[in-house]
Amino acid sequence: MARIYSVHPDNPQSRRIEQIRDALRDGAVMLYPTDTVYAIGCDLNVKSAVERVRQIKRLSNDKPLTFLCPSPSNVAQYAWVQDSAYRLMRRLVPGPYTFLLPATKAVPRLVMEPKRKTTGIRVPDHPVCNALLAALGNPIISTSAYLPMDEGEAPIFISEGRGEISQAELFDRLDGLVDVIVDDGSEPGLVVSTILDLTGEEPVVVRRGLGWEAVAEWVPEAEFA
């Protein structure tokens, strides 16, 4: 059974954030709120925890994992960022965007896409995420908490904002799979982040999610994959 930490949505209590941080450093996997949907995450640098996240999401090792960074300047430690890509990121973050970028050696192999050696990075606009990142001092894995449905279960269409799941139902589904549940009182979101591929000369929108209208405004020449 997971341990639930209730935190204030705007001013997370320092003591509880520190307790969650300590659990993450010890290899815990958590369910936590973000500025898009609830996510499953762990310390980027704890291999055993990253492996568990993959098992929970049923992700093969050739599927990259996204992680959170506190600021664009921090992103440069984990990805090679061209000047044009950096300028675009500065316009859009913090916010509901995932940037696909060439990974540096600081990104564990278990996290990046093995063939292209790319990684997905987000800079969230969320007080709880920001407090956890500041306390931990490392990026945090962030993959949607919506699991593949078992036979007989109703699907949840999060990318298009259709379907509905309550916080209680989500917590119940994940209770036996994660070690920590972070509860800020919010209901689960149903629309995921917008994904932008910044590995080439021009940005490419891989997935339309929250905030994609702003991408179209700032990057009218972007291709929509």
PDB file of C-alpha atoms in Angstrom:
ATOM      1  CA  MET A   1       0.000   0.000   0.000  1.00  0.00           C
ATOM      2  CA  ALA A   2       1.341   3.413  -0.961  1.00  0.00           C
ATOM      3  CA  ARG A   3       1.925   6.145   1.588  1.00  0.00           C
ATOM      4  CA  ILE A   4      -0.168   9.234   0.847  1.00  0.00           C
ATOM      5  CA  TYR A   5       1.281  12.704   1.441  1.00  0.00           C
ATOM      6  CA  SER A   6      -1.277  15.517   1.427  1.00  0.00           C
ATOM      7  CA  VAL A   7       0.324  18.774   0.311  1.00  0.00           C
ATOM      8  CA  HIS A   8      -0.953  22.284  -0.247  1.00  0.00           C
ATOM      9  CA  PRO A   9      -1.443  22.900  -4.000  1.00  0.00           C
ATOM     10  CA  ASP A  10       0.121  26.383  -3.987  1.00  0.00           C
ATOM     11  CA  ASN A  11       2.491  26.296  -1.007  1.00  0.00           C
ATOM     12  CA  PRO A  12       3.590  22.677  -0.434  1.00  0.00           C
ATOM     13  CA  GLN A  13       4.700  22.063   3.137  1.00  0.00           C
ATOM     14  CA  SER A  14       8.488  21.828   3.329  1.00  0.00           C
ATOM     15  CA  ARG A  15       8.496  18.914   5.759  1.00  0.00           C
ATOM     16  CA  ARG A  16       6.301  16.765   3.533  1.00  0.00           C
ATOM     17  CA  ILE A  17       8.285  17.659   0.428  1.00  0.00           C
ATOM     18  CA  GLU A  18      11.449  16.613   2.269  1.00  0.00           C
ATOM     19  CA  GLN A  19       9.854  13.300   3.237  1.00  0.00           C
ATOM     20  CA  ILE A  20       8.909  12.620  -0.381  1.00  0.00           C
ATOM     21  CA  ARG A  21      12.418  13.626  -1.472  1.00  0.00           C
ATOM     22  CA  ASP A  22      13.975  11.158   0.961  1.00  0.00           C
ATOM     23  CA  ALA A  23      11.714   8.391  -0.335  1.00  0.00           C
ATOM     24  CA  LEU A  24      12.685   9.164  -3.930  1.00  0.00           C
ATOM     25  CA  ARG A  25      16.370   9.053  -3.067  1.00  0.00           C
ATOM     26  CA  ASP A  26      15.748   5.632  -1.516  1.00  0.00           C
ATOM     27  CA  GLY A  27      14.256   4.360  -4.776  1.00  0.00           C
ATOM     28  CA  ALA A  28      10.548   5.082  -4.345  1.00  0.00           C
ATOM     29  CA  VAL A  29       8.162   5.394  -7.271  1.00  0.00           C
ATOM     30  CA  MET A  30       5.447   8.001  -6.857  1.00  0.00           C
ATOM     31  CA  LEU A  31       2.134   9.138  -8.292  1.00  0.00           C
ATOM     32  CA  TYR A  32       2.010  12.926  -8.363  1.00  0.00           C
ATOM     33  CA  PRO A  33       0.135  15.871  -9.918  1.00  0.00           C
ATOM     34  CA  THR A  34       1.592  17.975 -12.723  1.00  0.00           C
ATOM     35  CA  ASP A  35       0.342  20.875 -14.829  1.00  0.00           C
ATOM     36  CA  THR A  36      -1.114  18.378 -17.315  1.00  0.00           C
ATOM     37  CA  VAL A  37      -2.120  14.960 -15.966  1.00  0.00           C
ATOM     38  CA  TYR A  38      -1.131  12.950 -12.905  1.00  0.00           C
ATOM     39  CA  ALA A  39       2.217  11.288 -13.532  1.00  0.00           C
ATOM     40  CA  ILE A  40       4.211   8.300 -12.366  1.00  0.00           C
ATOM     41  CA  GLY A  41       7.741   9.297 -11.500  1.00  0.00           C
ATOM     42  CA  CYS A  42      10.968   8.709  -9.631  1.00  0.00           C
ATOM     43  CA  ASP A  43      14.480  10.090  -9.277  1.00  0.00           C
ATOM     44  CA  LEU A  44      16.069  10.096 -12.742  1.00  0.00           C
ATOM     45  CA  ASN A  45      19.302   8.696 -11.315  1.00  0.00           C
ATOM     46  CA  VAL A  46      17.881   5.687  -9.443  1.00  0.00           C
ATOM     47  CA  LYS A  47      18.033   2.848 -11.971  1.00  0.00           C
ATOM     48  CA  SER A  48      15.885   0.398 -10.002  1.00  0.00           C
ATOM     49  CA  ALA A  49      13.102   2.971  -9.721  1.00  0.00           C
ATOM     50  CA  VAL A  50      13.255   3.811 -13.449  1.00  0.00           C
ATOM     51  CA  GLU A  51      12.987   0.095 -14.220  1.00  0.00           C
ATOM     52  CA  ARG A  52       9.881  -0.128 -12.031  1.00  0.00           C
ATOM     53  CA  VAL A  53       8.294   2.817 -13.820  1.00  0.00           C
ATOM     54  CA  ARG A  54       8.809   0.990 -17.108  1.00  0.00           C
ATOM     55  CA  GLN A  55       7.249  -2.152 -15.663  1.00  0.00           C
ATOM     56  CA  ILE A  56       4.224  -0.259 -14.338  1.00  0.00           C
ATOM     57  CA  LYS A  57       3.621   1.427 -17.708  1.00  0.00           C
ATOM     58  CA  ARG A  58       4.508  -1.742 -19.635  1.00  0.00           C
ATOM     59  CA  LEU A  59       7.075   0.158 -21.652  1.00  0.00           C
ATOM     60  CA  SER A  60       9.833  -1.633 -23.530  1.00  0.00           C
ATOM     61  CA  ASN A  61      13.367  -0.279 -23.260  1.00  0.00           C
ATOM     62  CA  ASP A  62      13.199   1.284 -26.726  1.00  0.00           C
ATOM     63  CA  LYS A  63      10.471   3.690 -25.570  1.00  0.00           C
ATOM     64  CA  PRO A  64      11.968   6.887 -24.095  1.00  0.00           C
ATOM     65  CA  LEU A  65      10.821   8.349 -20.788  1.00  0.00           C
ATOM     66  CA  THR A  66      10.177  12.043 -20.227  1.00  0.00           C
ATOM     67  CA  PHE A  67      11.581  13.835 -17.210  1.00  0.00           C
ATOM     68  CA  LEU A  68      11.087  17.186 -15.515  1.00  0.00           C
ATOM     69  CA  CYS A  69      13.715  19.907 -15.135  1.00  0.00           C
ATOM     70  CA  PRO A  70      13.272  23.117 -13.120  1.00  0.00           C
ATOM     71  CA  SER A  71      14.383  25.597 -15.818  1.00  0.00           C
ATOM     72  CA  PRO A  72      15.653  25.922 -19.395  1.00  0.00           C
ATOM     73  CA  SER A  73      19.179  26.559 -18.108  1.00  0.00           C
ATOM     74  CA  ASN A  74      19.071  23.217 -16.298  1.00  0.00           C
ATOM     75  CA  VAL A  75      17.991  21.464 -19.502  1.00  0.00           C
ATOM     76  CA  ALA A  76      21.414  22.149 -21.057  1.00  0.00           C
ATOM     77  CA  GLN A  77      22.981  19.657 -18.646  1.00  0.00           C
ATOM     78  CA  TYR A  78      20.876  16.843 -20.099  1.00  0.00           C
ATOM     79  CA  ALA A  79      20.388  17.806 -23.748  1.00  0.00           C
ATOM     80  CA  TRP A  80      22.138  19.515 -26.632  1.00  0.00           C
ATOM     81  CA  VAL A  81      20.063  22.617 -27.347  1.00  0.00           C
ATOM     82  CA  GLN A  82      20.540  24.758 -30.442  1.00  0.00           C
ATOM     83  CA  ASP A  83      20.155  28.508 -30.019  1.00  0.00           C
ATOM     84  CA  SER A  84      16.900  28.568 -31.993  1.00  0.00           C
ATOM     85  CA  ALA A  85      15.481  25.708 -29.909  1.00  0.00           C
ATOM     86  CA  TYR A  86      16.515  27.444 -26.699  1.00  0.00           C
ATOM     87  CA  ARG A  87      14.766  30.648 -27.751  1.00  0.00           C
ATOM     88  CA  LEU A  88      11.580  28.719 -28.483  1.00  0.00           C
ATOM     89  CA  MET A  89      11.741  26.935 -25.144  1.00  0.00           C
ATOM     90  CA  ARG A  90      12.194  30.246 -23.312  1.00  0.00           C
ATOM     91  CA  ARG A  91       8.990  31.520 -24.930  1.00  0.00           C
ATOM     92  CA  LEU A  92       6.931  28.491 -23.935  1.00  0.00           C
ATOM     93  CA  VAL A  93       8.153  27.426 -20.496  1.00  0.00           C
ATOM     94  CA  PRO A  94       7.195  26.843 -17.845  1.00  0.00           C
ATOM     95  CA  GLY A  95       4.186  25.091 -19.259  1.00  0.00           C
ATOM     96  CA  PRO A  96       2.597  21.956 -20.712  1.00  0.00           C
ATOM     97  CA  TYR A  97       5.270  21.149 -23.286  1.00  0.00           C
ATOM     98  CA  THR A  98       7.571  18.178 -23.829  1.00  0.00           C
ATOM     99  CA  PHE A  99      10.709  18.884 -25.854  1.00  0.00           C
ATOM    100  CA  LEU A 100      12.461  16.066 -27.715  1.00  0.00           C
ATOM    101  CA  LEU A 101      16.181  16.817 -27.767  1.00  0.00           C
ATOM    102  CA  PRO A 102      19.512  15.051 -28.345  1.00  0.00           C
ATOM    103  CA  ALA A 103      20.572  13.618 -24.992  1.00  0.00           C
ATOM    104  CA  THR A 104      23.908  14.217 -23.269  1.00  0.00           C
ATOM    105  CA  LYS A 105      25.799  11.582 -21.301  1.00  0.00           C
ATOM    106  CA  ALA A 106      24.035  12.824 -18.155  1.00  0.00           C
ATOM    107  CA  VAL A 107      20.847  11.036 -19.292  1.00  0.00           C
ATOM    108  CA  PRO A 108      20.770   7.356 -18.265  1.00  0.00           C
ATOM    109  CA  ARG A 109      20.526   4.928 -21.181  1.00  0.00           C
ATOM    110  CA  LEU A 110      17.411   3.436 -19.618  1.00  0.00           C
ATOM    111  CA  VAL A 111      15.641   6.778 -20.076  1.00  0.00           C
ATOM    112  CA  MET A 112      16.629   7.892 -23.591  1.00  0.00           C
ATOM    113  CA  GLU A 113      15.516   6.597 -26.986  1.00  0.00           C
ATOM    114  CA  PRO A 114      18.326   4.141 -27.790  1.00  0.00           C
ATOM    115  CA  LYS A 115      18.615   4.541 -31.572  1.00  0.00           C
ATOM    116  CA  ARG A 116      18.337   8.305 -31.933  1.00  0.00           C
ATOM    117  CA  LYS A 117      19.760   8.944 -28.431  1.00  0.00           C
ATOM    118  CA  THR A 118      17.079  11.543 -27.765  1.00  0.00           C
ATOM    119  CA  THR A 119      15.213  12.388 -24.609  1.00  0.00           C
ATOM    120  CA  GLY A 120      11.987  14.151 -23.652  1.00  0.00           C
ATOM    121  CA  ILE A 121      12.226  17.047 -21.200  1.00  0.00           C
ATOM    122  CA  ARG A 122       9.555  19.204 -19.565  1.00  0.00           C
ATOM    123  CA  VAL A 123       9.773  22.394 -17.495  1.00  0.00           C
ATOM    124  CA  PRO A 124       6.492  22.298 -15.549  1.00  0.00           C
ATOM    125  CA  ASP A 125       4.361  25.155 -14.294  1.00  0.00           C
ATOM    126  CA  HIS A 126       3.253  23.510 -11.072  1.00  0.00           C
ATOM    127  CA  PRO A 127       4.138  24.412  -7.443  1.00  0.00           C
ATOM    128  CA  VAL A 128       4.325  20.803  -6.231  1.00  0.00           C
ATOM    129  CA  CYS A 129       6.562  19.706  -9.120  1.00  0.00           C
ATOM    130  CA  ASN A 130       8.797  22.729  -8.622  1.00  0.00           C
ATOM    131  CA  ALA A 131       9.111  22.086  -4.886  1.00  0.00           C
ATOM    132  CA  LEU A 132      10.024  18.433  -5.474  1.00  0.00           C
ATOM    133  CA  LEU A 133      12.616  19.340  -8.108  1.00  0.00           C
ATOM    134  CA  ALA A 134      14.200  21.930  -5.834  1.00  0.00           C
ATOM    135  CA  ALA A 135      14.339  19.548  -2.878  1.00  0.00           C
ATOM    136  CA  LEU A 136      15.633  16.557  -4.840  1.00  0.00           C
ATOM    137  CA  GLY A 137      18.215  18.384  -6.911  1.00  0.00           C
ATOM    138  CA  ASN A 138      17.731  15.904  -9.766  1.00  0.00           C
ATOM    139  CA  PRO A 139      15.255  15.645 -12.631  1.00  0.00           C
ATOM    140  CA  ILE A 140      12.125  13.583 -11.996  1.00  0.00           C
ATOM    141  CA  ILE A 141      10.722  11.004 -14.396  1.00  0.00           C
ATOM    142  CA  SER A 142       7.270  12.042 -15.611  1.00  0.00           C
ATOM    143  CA  THR A 143       5.099   9.588 -17.523  1.00  0.00           C
ATOM    144  CA  SER A 144       1.321   9.730 -17.687  1.00  0.00           C
ATOM    145  CA  ALA A 145      -0.343   7.789 -14.869  1.00  0.00           C
ATOM    146  CA  TYR A 146      -2.972   6.395 -17.196  1.00  0.00           C
ATOM    147  CA  LEU A 147      -2.093   2.727 -17.557  1.00  0.00           C
ATOM    148  CA  PRO A 148      -2.814   0.298 -20.378  1.00  0.00           C
ATOM    149  CA  MET A 149      -6.279  -1.087 -19.733  1.00  0.00           C
ATOM    150  CA  ASP A 150      -6.732  -4.698 -18.772  1.00  0.00           C
ATOM    151  CA  GLU A 151      -9.413  -6.731 -20.470  1.00  0.00           C
ATOM    152  CA  GLY A 152     -12.882  -5.598 -19.460  1.00  0.00           C
ATOM    153  CA  GLU A 153     -11.798  -2.111 -18.311  1.00  0.00           C
ATOM    154  CA  ALA A 154     -13.115   1.008 -19.988  1.00  0.00           C
ATOM    155  CA  PRO A 155     -10.420   2.998 -21.830  1.00  0.00           C
ATOM    156  CA  ILE A 156      -9.597   6.588 -20.916  1.00  0.00           C
ATOM    157  CA  PHE A 157      -8.867   8.850 -23.874  1.00  0.00           C
ATOM    158  CA  ILE A 158      -6.610  11.427 -22.286  1.00  0.00           C
ATOM    159  CA  SER A 159      -4.912  12.845 -25.376  1.00  0.00           C
ATOM    160  CA  GLU A 160      -8.201  14.177 -26.722  1.00  0.00           C
ATOM    161  CA  GLY A 161      -9.609  15.108 -23.344  1.00  0.00           C
ATOM    162  CA  ARG A 162     -12.383  12.518 -23.490  1.00  0.00           C
ATOM    163  CA  GLY A 163     -13.358  10.219 -20.682  1.00  0.00           C
ATOM    164  CA  GLU A 164     -13.321  10.851 -16.968  1.00  0.00           C
ATOM    165  CA  ILE A 165     -11.607   9.383 -13.942  1.00  0.00           C
ATOM    166  CA  SER A 166     -11.833  10.645 -10.376  1.00  0.00           C
ATOM    167  CA  GLN A 167      -8.885  11.208  -8.095  1.00  0.00           C
ATOM    168  CA  ALA A 168     -10.125   8.420  -5.815  1.00  0.00           C
ATOM    169  CA  GLU A 169     -10.317   5.959  -8.709  1.00  0.00           C
ATOM    170  CA  LEU A 170      -6.855   6.888  -9.953  1.00  0.00           C
ATOM    171  CA  PHE A 171      -5.366   6.527  -6.472  1.00  0.00           C
ATOM    172  CA  ASP A 172      -7.085   3.174  -6.078  1.00  0.00           C
ATOM    173  CA  ARG A 173      -5.711   1.887  -9.396  1.00  0.00           C
ATOM    174  CA  LEU A 174      -2.140   2.880  -8.557  1.00  0.00           C
ATOM    175  CA  ASP A 175      -2.125   2.202  -4.808  1.00  0.00           C
ATOM    176  CA  GLY A 176      -0.584  -1.247  -5.095  1.00  0.00           C
ATOM    177  CA  LEU A 177       1.926  -0.246  -7.764  1.00  0.00           C
ATOM    178  CA  VAL A 178       3.629   2.855  -6.380  1.00  0.00           C
ATOM    179  CA  ASP A 179       5.249   3.616  -3.031  1.00  0.00           C
ATOM    180  CA  VAL A 180       4.178   7.245  -2.624  1.00  0.00           C
ATOM    181  CA  ILE A 181       1.049   9.154  -3.632  1.00  0.00           C
ATOM    182  CA  VAL A 182       1.233  12.951  -3.594  1.00  0.00           C
ATOM    183  CA  ASP A 183      -2.218  14.435  -3.043  1.00  0.00           C
ATOM    184  CA  ASP A 184      -2.691  18.166  -3.594  1.00  0.00           C
ATOM    185  CA  GLY A 185      -6.472  17.873  -3.734  1.00  0.00           C
ATOM    186  CA  SER A 186      -6.685  18.273  -7.502  1.00  0.00           C
ATOM    187  CA  GLU A 187      -8.707  16.097  -9.828  1.00  0.00           C
ATOM    188  CA  PRO A 188      -6.801  14.321 -12.605  1.00  0.00           C
ATOM    189  CA  GLY A 189      -6.348  16.240 -15.818  1.00  0.00           C
ATOM    190  CA  LEU A 190      -7.336  14.577 -19.090  1.00  0.00           C
ATOM    191  CA  VAL A 191      -5.181  16.408 -21.639  1.00  0.00           C
ATOM    192  CA  VAL A 192      -1.492  15.573 -21.977  1.00  0.00           C
ATOM    193  CA  SER A 193       1.396  17.839 -22.962  1.00  0.00           C
ATOM    194  CA  THR A 194       2.172  19.069 -26.449  1.00  0.00           C
ATOM    195  CA  ILE A 195       5.294  17.341 -27.791  1.00  0.00           C
ATOM    196  CA  LEU A 196       7.761  19.286 -29.924  1.00  0.00           C
ATOM    197  CA  ASP A 197      10.666  17.605 -31.682  1.00  0.00           C
ATOM    198  CA  LEU A 198      13.596  20.039 -31.588  1.00  0.00           C
ATOM    199  CA  THR A 199      16.250  17.673 -32.906  1.00  0.00           C
ATOM    200  CA  GLY A 200      16.215  19.035 -36.457  1.00  0.00           C
ATOM    201  CA  GLU A 201      16.618  22.377 -38.162  1.00  0.00           C
ATOM    202  CA  GLU A 202      12.912  23.187 -37.758  1.00  0.00           C
ATOM    203  CA  PRO A 203      10.594  22.324 -34.874  1.00  0.00           C
ATOM    204  CA  VAL A 204       8.022  19.607 -35.451  1.00  0.00           C
ATOM    205  CA  VAL A 205       4.872  19.177 -33.385  1.00  0.00           C
ATOM    206  CA  VAL A 206       4.658  15.441 -32.746  1.00  0.00           C
ATOM    207  CA  ARG A 207       1.524  15.573 -30.592  1.00  0.00           C
ATOM    208  CA  ARG A 208      -1.045  18.288 -29.980  1.00  0.00           C
ATOM    209  CA  GLY A 209      -1.898  18.593 -26.319  1.00  0.00           C
ATOM    210  CA  LEU A 210      -2.315  21.415 -23.832  1.00  0.00           C
ATOM    211  CA  GLY A 211      -1.026  24.737 -25.115  1.00  0.00           C
ATOM    212  CA  TRP A 212      -0.581  23.714 -28.734  1.00  0.00           C
ATOM    213  CA  GLU A 213      -2.292  26.934 -29.865  1.00  0.00           C
ATOM    214  CA  ALA A 214       0.621  28.922 -28.428  1.00  0.00           C
ATOM    215  CA  VAL A 215       3.033  26.780 -30.414  1.00  0.00           C
ATOM    216  CA  ALA A 216       1.153  27.594 -33.612  1.00  0.00           C
ATOM    217  CA  GLU A 217       1.367  31.280 -32.695  1.00  0.00           C
ATOM    218  CA  TRP A 218       5.077  31.296 -31.922  1.00  0.00           C
ATOM    219  CA  VAL A 219       6.107  28.809 -34.602  1.00  0.00           C
ATOM    220  CA  PRO A 220       3.692  29.186 -37.523  1.00  0.00           C
ATOM    221  CA  GLU A 221       6.073  27.252 -39.783  1.00  0.00           C
ATOM    222  CA  ALA A 222       6.063  24.182 -37.525  1.00  0.00           C
ATOM    223  CA  GLU A 223       5.016  20.942 -39.178  1.00  0.00           C
ATOM    224  CA  PHE A 224       2.231  19.029 -37.500  1.00  0.00           C
ATOM    225  CA  ALA A 225       3.158  15.383 -37.572  1.00  0.00           C
TER     226      ALA A 225
END
